[in-house]
PDB file of C-alpha atoms in Angstrom:
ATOM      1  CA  UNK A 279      -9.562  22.509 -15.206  1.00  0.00           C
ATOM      2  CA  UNK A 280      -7.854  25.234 -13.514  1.00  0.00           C
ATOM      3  CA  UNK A 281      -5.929  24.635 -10.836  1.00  0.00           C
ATOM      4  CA  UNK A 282      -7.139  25.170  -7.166  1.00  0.00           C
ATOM      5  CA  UNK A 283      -3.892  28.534  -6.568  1.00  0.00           C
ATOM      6  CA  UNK A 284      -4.789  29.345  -2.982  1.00  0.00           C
ATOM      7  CA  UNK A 285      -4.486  25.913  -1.891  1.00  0.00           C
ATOM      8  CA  UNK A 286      -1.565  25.237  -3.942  1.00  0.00           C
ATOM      9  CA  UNK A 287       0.355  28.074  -2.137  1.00  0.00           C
ATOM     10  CA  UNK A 288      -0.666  27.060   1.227  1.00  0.00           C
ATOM     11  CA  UNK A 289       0.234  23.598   0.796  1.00  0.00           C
ATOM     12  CA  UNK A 290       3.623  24.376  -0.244  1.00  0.00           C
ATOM     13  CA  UNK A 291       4.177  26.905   2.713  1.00  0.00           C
ATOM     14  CA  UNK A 292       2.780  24.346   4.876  1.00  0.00           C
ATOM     15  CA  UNK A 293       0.425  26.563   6.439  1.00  0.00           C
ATOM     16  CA  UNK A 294      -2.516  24.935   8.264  1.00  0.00           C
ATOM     17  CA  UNK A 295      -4.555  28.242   8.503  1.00  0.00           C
ATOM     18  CA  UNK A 296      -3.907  29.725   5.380  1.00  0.00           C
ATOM     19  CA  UNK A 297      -4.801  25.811   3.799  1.00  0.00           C
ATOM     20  CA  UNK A 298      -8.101  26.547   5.688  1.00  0.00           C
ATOM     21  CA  UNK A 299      -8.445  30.049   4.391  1.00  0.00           C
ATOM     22  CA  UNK A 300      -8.156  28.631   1.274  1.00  0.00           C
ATOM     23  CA  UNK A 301     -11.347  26.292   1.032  1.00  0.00           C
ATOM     24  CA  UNK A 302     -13.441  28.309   2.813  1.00  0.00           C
ATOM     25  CA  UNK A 303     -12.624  31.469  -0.102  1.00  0.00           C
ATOM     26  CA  UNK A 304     -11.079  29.627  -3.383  1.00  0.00           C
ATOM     27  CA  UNK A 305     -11.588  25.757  -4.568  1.00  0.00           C
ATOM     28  CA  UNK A 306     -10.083  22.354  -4.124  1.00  0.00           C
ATOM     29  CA  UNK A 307     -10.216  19.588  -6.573  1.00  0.00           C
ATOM     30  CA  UNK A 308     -12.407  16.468  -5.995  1.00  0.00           C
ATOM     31  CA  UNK A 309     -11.653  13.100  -7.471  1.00  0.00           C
ATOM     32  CA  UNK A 310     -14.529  11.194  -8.400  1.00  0.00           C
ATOM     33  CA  UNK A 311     -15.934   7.864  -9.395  1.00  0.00           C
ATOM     34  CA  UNK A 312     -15.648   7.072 -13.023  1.00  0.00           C
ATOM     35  CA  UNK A 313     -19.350   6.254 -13.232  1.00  0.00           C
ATOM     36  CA  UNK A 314     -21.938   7.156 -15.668  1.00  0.00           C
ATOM     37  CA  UNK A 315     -24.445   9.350 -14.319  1.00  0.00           C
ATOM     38  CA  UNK A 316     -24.705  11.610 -11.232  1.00  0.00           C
ATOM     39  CA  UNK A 317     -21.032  12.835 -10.443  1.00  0.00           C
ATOM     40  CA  UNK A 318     -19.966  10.903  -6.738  1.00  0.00           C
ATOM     41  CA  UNK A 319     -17.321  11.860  -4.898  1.00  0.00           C
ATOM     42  CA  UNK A 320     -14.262   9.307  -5.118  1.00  0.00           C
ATOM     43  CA  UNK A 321     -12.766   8.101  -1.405  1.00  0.00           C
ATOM     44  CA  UNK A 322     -10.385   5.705  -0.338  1.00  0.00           C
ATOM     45  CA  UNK A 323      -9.431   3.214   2.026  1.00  0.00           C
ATOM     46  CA  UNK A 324      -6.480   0.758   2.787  1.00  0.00           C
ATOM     47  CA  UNK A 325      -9.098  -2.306   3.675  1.00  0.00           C
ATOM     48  CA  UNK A 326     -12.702  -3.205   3.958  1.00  0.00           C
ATOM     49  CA  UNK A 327     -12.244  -2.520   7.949  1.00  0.00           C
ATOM     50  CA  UNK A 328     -10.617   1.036   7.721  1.00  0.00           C
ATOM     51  CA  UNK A 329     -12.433   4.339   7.758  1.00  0.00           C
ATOM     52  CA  UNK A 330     -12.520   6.375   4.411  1.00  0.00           C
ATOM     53  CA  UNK A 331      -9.583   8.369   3.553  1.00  0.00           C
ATOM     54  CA  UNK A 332     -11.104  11.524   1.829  1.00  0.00           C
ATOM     55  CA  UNK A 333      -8.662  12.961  -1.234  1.00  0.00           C
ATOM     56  CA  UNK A 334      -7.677  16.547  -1.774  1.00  0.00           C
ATOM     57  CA  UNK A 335      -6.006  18.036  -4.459  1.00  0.00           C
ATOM     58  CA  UNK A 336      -4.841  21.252  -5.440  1.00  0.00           C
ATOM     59  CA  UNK A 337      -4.833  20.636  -9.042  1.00  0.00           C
ATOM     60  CA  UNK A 338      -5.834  17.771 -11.857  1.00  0.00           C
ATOM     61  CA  UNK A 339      -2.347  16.643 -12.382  1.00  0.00           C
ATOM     62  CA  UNK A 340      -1.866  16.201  -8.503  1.00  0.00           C
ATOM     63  CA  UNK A 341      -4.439  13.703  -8.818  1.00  0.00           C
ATOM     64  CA  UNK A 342      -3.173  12.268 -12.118  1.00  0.00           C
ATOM     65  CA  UNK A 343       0.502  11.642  -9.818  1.00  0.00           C
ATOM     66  CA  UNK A 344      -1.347   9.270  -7.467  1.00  0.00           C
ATOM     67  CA  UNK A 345      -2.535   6.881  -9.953  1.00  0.00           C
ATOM     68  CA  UNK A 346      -0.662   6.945 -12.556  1.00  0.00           C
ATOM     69  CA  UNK A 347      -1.875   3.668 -14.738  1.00  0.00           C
ATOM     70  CA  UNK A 348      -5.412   4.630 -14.615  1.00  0.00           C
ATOM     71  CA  UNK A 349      -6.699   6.472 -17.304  1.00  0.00           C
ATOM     72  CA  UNK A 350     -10.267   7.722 -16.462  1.00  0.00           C
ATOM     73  CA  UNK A 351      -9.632   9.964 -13.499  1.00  0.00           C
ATOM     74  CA  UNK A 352     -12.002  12.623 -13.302  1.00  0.00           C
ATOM     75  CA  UNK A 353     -12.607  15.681 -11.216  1.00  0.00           C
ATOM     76  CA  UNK A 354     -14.651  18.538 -10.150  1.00  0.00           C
ATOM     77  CA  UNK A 355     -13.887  21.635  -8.658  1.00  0.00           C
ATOM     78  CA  UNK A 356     -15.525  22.300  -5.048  1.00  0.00           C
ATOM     79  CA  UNK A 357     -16.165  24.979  -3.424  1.00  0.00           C
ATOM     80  CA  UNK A 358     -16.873  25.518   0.472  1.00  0.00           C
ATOM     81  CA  UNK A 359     -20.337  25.055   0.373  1.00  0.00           C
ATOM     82  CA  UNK A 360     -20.242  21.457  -1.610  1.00  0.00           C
ATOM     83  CA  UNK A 361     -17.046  20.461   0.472  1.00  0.00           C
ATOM     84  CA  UNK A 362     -19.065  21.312   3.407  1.00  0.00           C
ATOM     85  CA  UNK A 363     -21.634  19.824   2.105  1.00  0.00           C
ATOM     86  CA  UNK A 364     -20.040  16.937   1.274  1.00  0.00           C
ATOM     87  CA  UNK A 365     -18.484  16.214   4.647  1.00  0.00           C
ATOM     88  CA  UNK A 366     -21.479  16.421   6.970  1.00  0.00           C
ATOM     89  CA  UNK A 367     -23.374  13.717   5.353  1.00  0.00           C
ATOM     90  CA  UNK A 368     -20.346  11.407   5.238  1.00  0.00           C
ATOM     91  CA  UNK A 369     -18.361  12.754   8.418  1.00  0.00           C
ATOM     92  CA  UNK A 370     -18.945   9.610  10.199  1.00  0.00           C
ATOM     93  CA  UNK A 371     -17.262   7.107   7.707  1.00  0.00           C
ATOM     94  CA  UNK A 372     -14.483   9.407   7.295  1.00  0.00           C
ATOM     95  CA  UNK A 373     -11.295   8.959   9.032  1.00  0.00           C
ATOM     96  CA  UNK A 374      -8.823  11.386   7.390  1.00  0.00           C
ATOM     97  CA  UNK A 375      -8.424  13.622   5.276  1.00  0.00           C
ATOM     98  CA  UNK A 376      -4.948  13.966   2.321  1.00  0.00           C
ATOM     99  CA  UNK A 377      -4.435  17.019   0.374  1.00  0.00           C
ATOM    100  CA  UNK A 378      -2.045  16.377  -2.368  1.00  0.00           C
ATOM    101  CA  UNK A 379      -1.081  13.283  -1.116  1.00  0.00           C
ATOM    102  CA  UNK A 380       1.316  12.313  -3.888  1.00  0.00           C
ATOM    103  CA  UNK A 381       2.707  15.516  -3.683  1.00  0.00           C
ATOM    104  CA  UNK A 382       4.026  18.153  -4.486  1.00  0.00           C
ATOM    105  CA  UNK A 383       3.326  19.170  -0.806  1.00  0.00           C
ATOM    106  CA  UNK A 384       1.108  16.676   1.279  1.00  0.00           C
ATOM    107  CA  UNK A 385      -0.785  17.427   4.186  1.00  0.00           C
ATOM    108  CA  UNK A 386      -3.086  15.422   6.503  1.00  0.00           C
ATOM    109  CA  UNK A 387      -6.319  17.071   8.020  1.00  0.00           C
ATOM    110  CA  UNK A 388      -8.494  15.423  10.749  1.00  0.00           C
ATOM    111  CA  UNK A 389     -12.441  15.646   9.237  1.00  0.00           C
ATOM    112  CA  UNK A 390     -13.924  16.967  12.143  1.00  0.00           C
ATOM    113  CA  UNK A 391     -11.051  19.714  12.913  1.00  0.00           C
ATOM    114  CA  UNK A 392     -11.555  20.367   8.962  1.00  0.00           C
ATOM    115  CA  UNK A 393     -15.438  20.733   9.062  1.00  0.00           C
ATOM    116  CA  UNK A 394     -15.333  23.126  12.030  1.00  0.00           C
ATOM    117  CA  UNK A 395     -12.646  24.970  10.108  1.00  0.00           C
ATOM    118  CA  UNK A 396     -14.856  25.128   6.812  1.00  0.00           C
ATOM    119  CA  UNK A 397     -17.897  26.321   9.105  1.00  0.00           C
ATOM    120  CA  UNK A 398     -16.358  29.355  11.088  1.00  0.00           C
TER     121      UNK A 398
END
């Protein structure tokens, strides 16, 4: 799957708008559940009482770095209209948002900052 370049290069510059310029005009890579069946968006959280943590990636193998011992990680490339999508129906169990968050270049996003960004 190709990578998601835009966002790559904004990540690493550490460049909040240009990150944003980036969904709303390229891609981002979405982990998801390694179900049969309809494709579901894959989110995380520390404990049963903490808000979702919502996972970003600029590319397959930035996904792969975060969970290394697992071996059916899949993805699907998003673009604004699904992200957006995406994050209005599940805004209010979200509490964050990670892009890359294994790295190379992490960056934390606030969902409702990131939604109004998507939506300009």
């Amino acid at each position: 799957m190709p990578a998601a370049k835009q966002l790559a290069e904004a990540l690493a510059a550490a460049d909040t708008a240009a990150v944003a310029f980036a969904l709303r005009n390229d891609a981002v890579i979405v982990p998801l559940l390694p179900v049969d069946g309809l494709a579901q968006v894959r989110v995380f959280r520390a404990s049963v009482e903490d808000p979702f943590t919502l996972l970003l990636f600029s590319s397959a193998e930035n996904y792969v770095r975060m969970l290394p011992e697992e071996t059916d990680l899949r993805v699907l490339r998003y673009g604004r209209a699904q992200l957006v999508e995406f994050m209005e129906k599940h805004l209010d169990t979200l509490g964050t948002v990670w892009f890359d968050v294994a790295g190379p270049h992490p960056m934390q996003a606030d969902p409702v900052e990131l939604l109004a960004a998507l939506t300009l």
